[in-house]
mmCIF file of C-alpha atoms in Angstrom:
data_model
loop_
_atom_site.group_PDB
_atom_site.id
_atom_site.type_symbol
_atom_site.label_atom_id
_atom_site.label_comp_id
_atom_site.label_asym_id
_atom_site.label_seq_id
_atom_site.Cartn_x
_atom_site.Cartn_y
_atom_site.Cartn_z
ATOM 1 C CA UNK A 22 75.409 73.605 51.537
ATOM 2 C CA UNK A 23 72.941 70.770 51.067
ATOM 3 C CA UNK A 24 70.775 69.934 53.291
ATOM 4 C CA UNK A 25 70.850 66.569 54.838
ATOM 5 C CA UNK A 26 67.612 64.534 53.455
ATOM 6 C CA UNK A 27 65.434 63.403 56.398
ATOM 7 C CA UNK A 28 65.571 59.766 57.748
ATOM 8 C CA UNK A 29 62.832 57.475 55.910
ATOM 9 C CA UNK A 30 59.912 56.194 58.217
ATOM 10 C CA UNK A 31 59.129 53.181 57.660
ATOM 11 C CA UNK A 32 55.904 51.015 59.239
ATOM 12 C CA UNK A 33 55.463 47.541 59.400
ATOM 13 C CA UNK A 34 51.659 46.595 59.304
ATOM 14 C CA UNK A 35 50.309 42.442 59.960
ATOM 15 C CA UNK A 36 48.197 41.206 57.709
ATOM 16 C CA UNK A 37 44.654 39.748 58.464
ATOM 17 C CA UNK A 38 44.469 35.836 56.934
ATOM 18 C CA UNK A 39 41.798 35.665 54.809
ATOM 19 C CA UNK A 40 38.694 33.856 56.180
ATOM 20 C CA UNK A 41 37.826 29.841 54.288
ATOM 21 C CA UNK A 42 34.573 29.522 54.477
ATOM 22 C CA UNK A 43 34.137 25.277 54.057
ATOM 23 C CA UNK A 44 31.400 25.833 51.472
ATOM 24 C CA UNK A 45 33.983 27.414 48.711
ATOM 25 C CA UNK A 46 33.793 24.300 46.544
ATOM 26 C CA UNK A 47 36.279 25.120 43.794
ATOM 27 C CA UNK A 48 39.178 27.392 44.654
ATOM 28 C CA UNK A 49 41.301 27.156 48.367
ATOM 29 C CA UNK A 50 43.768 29.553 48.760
ATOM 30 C CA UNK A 51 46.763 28.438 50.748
ATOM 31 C CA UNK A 52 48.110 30.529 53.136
ATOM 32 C CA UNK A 53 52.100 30.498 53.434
ATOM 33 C CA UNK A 54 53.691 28.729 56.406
ATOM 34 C CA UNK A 55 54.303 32.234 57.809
ATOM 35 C CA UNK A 56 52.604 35.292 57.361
ATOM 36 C CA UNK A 57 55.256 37.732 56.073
ATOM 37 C CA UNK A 58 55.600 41.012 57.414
ATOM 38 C CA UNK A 59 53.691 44.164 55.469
ATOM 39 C CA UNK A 60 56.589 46.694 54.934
ATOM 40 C CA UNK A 61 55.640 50.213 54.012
ATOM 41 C CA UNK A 62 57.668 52.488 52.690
ATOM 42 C CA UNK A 63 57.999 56.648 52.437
ATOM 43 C CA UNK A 64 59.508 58.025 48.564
ATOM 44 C CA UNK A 65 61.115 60.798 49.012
ATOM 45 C CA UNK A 66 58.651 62.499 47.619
ATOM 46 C CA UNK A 67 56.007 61.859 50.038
ATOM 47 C CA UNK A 68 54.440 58.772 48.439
ATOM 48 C CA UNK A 69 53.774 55.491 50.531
ATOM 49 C CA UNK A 70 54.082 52.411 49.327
ATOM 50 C CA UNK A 71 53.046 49.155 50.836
ATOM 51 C CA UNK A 72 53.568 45.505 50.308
ATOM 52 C CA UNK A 73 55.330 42.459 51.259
ATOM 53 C CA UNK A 74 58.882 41.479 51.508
ATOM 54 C CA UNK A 75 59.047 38.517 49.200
ATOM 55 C CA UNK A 76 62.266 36.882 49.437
ATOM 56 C CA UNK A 77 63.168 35.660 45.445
ATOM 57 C CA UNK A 78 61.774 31.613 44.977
ATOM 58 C CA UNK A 79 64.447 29.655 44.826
ATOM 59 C CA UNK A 80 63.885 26.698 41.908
ATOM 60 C CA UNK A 81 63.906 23.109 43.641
ATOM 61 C CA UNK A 82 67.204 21.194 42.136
ATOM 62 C CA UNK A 83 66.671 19.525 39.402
ATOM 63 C CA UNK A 84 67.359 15.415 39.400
ATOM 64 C CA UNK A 85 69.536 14.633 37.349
ATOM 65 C CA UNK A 86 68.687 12.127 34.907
ATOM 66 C CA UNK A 87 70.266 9.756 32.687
ATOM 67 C CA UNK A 88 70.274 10.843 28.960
ATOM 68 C CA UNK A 89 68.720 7.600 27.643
ATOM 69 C CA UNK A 90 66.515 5.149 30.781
ATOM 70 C CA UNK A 91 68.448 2.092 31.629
ATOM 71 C CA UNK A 92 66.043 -0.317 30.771
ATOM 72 C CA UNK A 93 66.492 0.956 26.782
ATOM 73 C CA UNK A 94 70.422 0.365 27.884
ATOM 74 C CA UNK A 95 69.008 -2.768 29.070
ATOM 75 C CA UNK A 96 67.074 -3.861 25.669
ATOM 76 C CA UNK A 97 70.043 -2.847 23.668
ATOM 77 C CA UNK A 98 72.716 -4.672 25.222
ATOM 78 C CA UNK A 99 70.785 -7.840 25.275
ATOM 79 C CA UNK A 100 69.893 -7.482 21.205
ATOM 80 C CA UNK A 101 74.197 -6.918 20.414
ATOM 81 C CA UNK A 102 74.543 -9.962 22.841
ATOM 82 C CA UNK A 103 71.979 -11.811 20.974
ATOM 83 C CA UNK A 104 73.441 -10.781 17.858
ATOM 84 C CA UNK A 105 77.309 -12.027 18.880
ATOM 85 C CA UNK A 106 76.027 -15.235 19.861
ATOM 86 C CA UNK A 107 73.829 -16.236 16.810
ATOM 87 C CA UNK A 108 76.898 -14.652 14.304
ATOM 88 C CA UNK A 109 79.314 -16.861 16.581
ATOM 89 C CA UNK A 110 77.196 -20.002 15.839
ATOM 90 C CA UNK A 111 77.249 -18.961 12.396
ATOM 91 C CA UNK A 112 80.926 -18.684 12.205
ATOM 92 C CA UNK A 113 81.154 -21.848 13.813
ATOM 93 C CA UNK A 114 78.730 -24.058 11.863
ATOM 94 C CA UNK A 115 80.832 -22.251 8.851
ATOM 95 C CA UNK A 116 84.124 -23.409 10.140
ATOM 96 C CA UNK A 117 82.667 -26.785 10.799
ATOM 97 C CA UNK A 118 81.380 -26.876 6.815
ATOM 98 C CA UNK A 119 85.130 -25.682 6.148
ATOM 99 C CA UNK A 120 86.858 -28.143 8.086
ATOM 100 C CA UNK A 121 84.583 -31.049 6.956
ATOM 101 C CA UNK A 122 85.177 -30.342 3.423
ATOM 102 C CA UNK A 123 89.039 -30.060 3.647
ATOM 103 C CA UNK A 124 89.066 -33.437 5.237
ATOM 104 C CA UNK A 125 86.541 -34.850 2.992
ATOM 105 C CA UNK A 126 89.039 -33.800 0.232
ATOM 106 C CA UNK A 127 92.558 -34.775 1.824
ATOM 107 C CA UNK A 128 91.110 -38.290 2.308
ATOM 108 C CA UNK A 129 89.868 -38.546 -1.391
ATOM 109 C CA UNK A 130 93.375 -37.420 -2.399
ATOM 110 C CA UNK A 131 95.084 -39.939 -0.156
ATOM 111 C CA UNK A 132 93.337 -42.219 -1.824
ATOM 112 C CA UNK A 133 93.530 -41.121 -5.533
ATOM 113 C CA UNK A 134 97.458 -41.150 -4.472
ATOM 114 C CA UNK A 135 97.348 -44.741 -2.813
ATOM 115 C CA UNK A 136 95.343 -46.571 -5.296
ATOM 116 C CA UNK A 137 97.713 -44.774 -8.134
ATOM 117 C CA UNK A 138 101.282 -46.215 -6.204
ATOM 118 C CA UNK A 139 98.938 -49.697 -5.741
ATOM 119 C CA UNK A 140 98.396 -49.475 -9.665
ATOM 120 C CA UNK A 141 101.900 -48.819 -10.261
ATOM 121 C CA UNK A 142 103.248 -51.701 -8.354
ATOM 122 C CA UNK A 143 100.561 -54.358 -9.710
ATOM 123 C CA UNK A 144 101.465 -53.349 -13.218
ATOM 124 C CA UNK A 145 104.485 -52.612 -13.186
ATOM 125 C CA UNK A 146 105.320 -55.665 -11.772
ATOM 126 C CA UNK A 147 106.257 -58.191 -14.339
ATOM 127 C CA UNK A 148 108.550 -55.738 -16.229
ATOM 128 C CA UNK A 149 110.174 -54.711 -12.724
ATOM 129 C CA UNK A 150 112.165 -56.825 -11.613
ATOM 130 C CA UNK A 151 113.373 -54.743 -8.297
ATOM 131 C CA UNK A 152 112.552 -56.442 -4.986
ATOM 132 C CA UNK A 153 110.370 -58.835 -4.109
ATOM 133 C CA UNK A 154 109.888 -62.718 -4.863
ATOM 134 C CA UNK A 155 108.629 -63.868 -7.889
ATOM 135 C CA UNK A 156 107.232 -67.801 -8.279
ATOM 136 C CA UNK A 157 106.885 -69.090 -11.819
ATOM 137 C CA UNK A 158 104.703 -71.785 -11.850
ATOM 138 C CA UNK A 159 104.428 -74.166 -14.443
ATOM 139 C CA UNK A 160 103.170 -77.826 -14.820
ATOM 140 C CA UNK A 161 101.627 -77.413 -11.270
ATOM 141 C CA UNK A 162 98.963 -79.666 -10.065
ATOM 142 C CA UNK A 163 96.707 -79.041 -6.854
ATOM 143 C CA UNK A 164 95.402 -81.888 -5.132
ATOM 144 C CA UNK A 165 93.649 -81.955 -2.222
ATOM 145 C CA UNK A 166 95.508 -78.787 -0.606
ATOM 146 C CA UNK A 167 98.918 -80.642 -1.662
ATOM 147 C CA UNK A 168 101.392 -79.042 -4.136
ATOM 148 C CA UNK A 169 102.856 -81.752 -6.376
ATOM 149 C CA UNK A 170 105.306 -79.898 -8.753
#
C-alpha cells in the first residue's frame, strides 16, 4: 500500500515596507493599500517557495463610446438641412419661372385668339349679314351735333 503523503506546511511571513527617503527625486514607489500576506510554500520535494498571493487585476470597464462624436452628428445634420433648404428654394424659384411662363403664354394666346374672333367680326361684317344693326348712311349732313338726313 501507498503511503499517505505528509500534510504541506505552509508559513505566512509580513513583509517590511520599504523605507522613502524624501530626497529620491525621480522614482516613488507606491505601496498597495494593503500589504498582502507573504505565503510560503513546501514542494513535495522539499523545496520552499515564497511570494505573494496576488489576486488576478481585474481591467476597469471600459466606457462605452459612441462610434462617431455627436458634434460630427451635429455638423452633418446641419449641412443635409442646409442642403434641403437651399434645393427647396431652388425648386421653388423653378416652379415660380414655370408658372410665370405658362401664364405669360396662356395670356398671349387669349389674346392671339381674341384679336383673331375681333378680326373676324370687323371683316366679316359687311358680307355677314347675321345679327346686328346695320345704318346706311347716305346724303347725311352734320351740323352742329344735329343730324339732318
Amino acid at each position: 500500500m501507498a503511503h499517505p503523503e505528509p500534510p504541506v506546511a505552509v508559513e505566512v511571513h509580513q513583509p517590511h515596507p520599504i523605507a522613502v527617503h524624501p530626497s529620491a527625486a525621480s522614482v516613488i514607489p507606491v505601496q498597495p493599500h494593503a500589504v498582502p500576506a507573504v505565503a510560503s510554500v513546501v514542494l513535495p520535494d522539499g523545496r520552499v517557495v515564497t511570494g505573494y498571493a496576488i489576486e488576478p487585476t481585474k481591467p476597469e470597464p471600459i466606457v462605452a463610446k459612441p462610434v462617431v462624436s455627436r458634434t460630427a452628428v451635429n455638423v452633418a445634420l446641419g449641412g443635409v438641412g442646409f442642403l434641403a433648404v437651399c434645393g427647396g428654394l431652388l425648386l421653388l424659384t423653378t416652379f415660380i419661372t414655370a408658372l410665370t411662363a405658362l401664364i405669360t403664354q396662356l395670356v398671349t394666346l387669349a389674346a392671339v385668339i381674341f384679336g383673331g374672333w375681333i378680326a373676324l367680326q370687323v371683316f366679316s361684317g359687311s358680307s355677314h349679314q347675321g345679327g346686328g344693326a346695320t345704318v346706311h348712311i347716305r346724303k347725311a349732313v352734320f351740323k352742329r351735333n344735329h343730324f339732318h338726313g
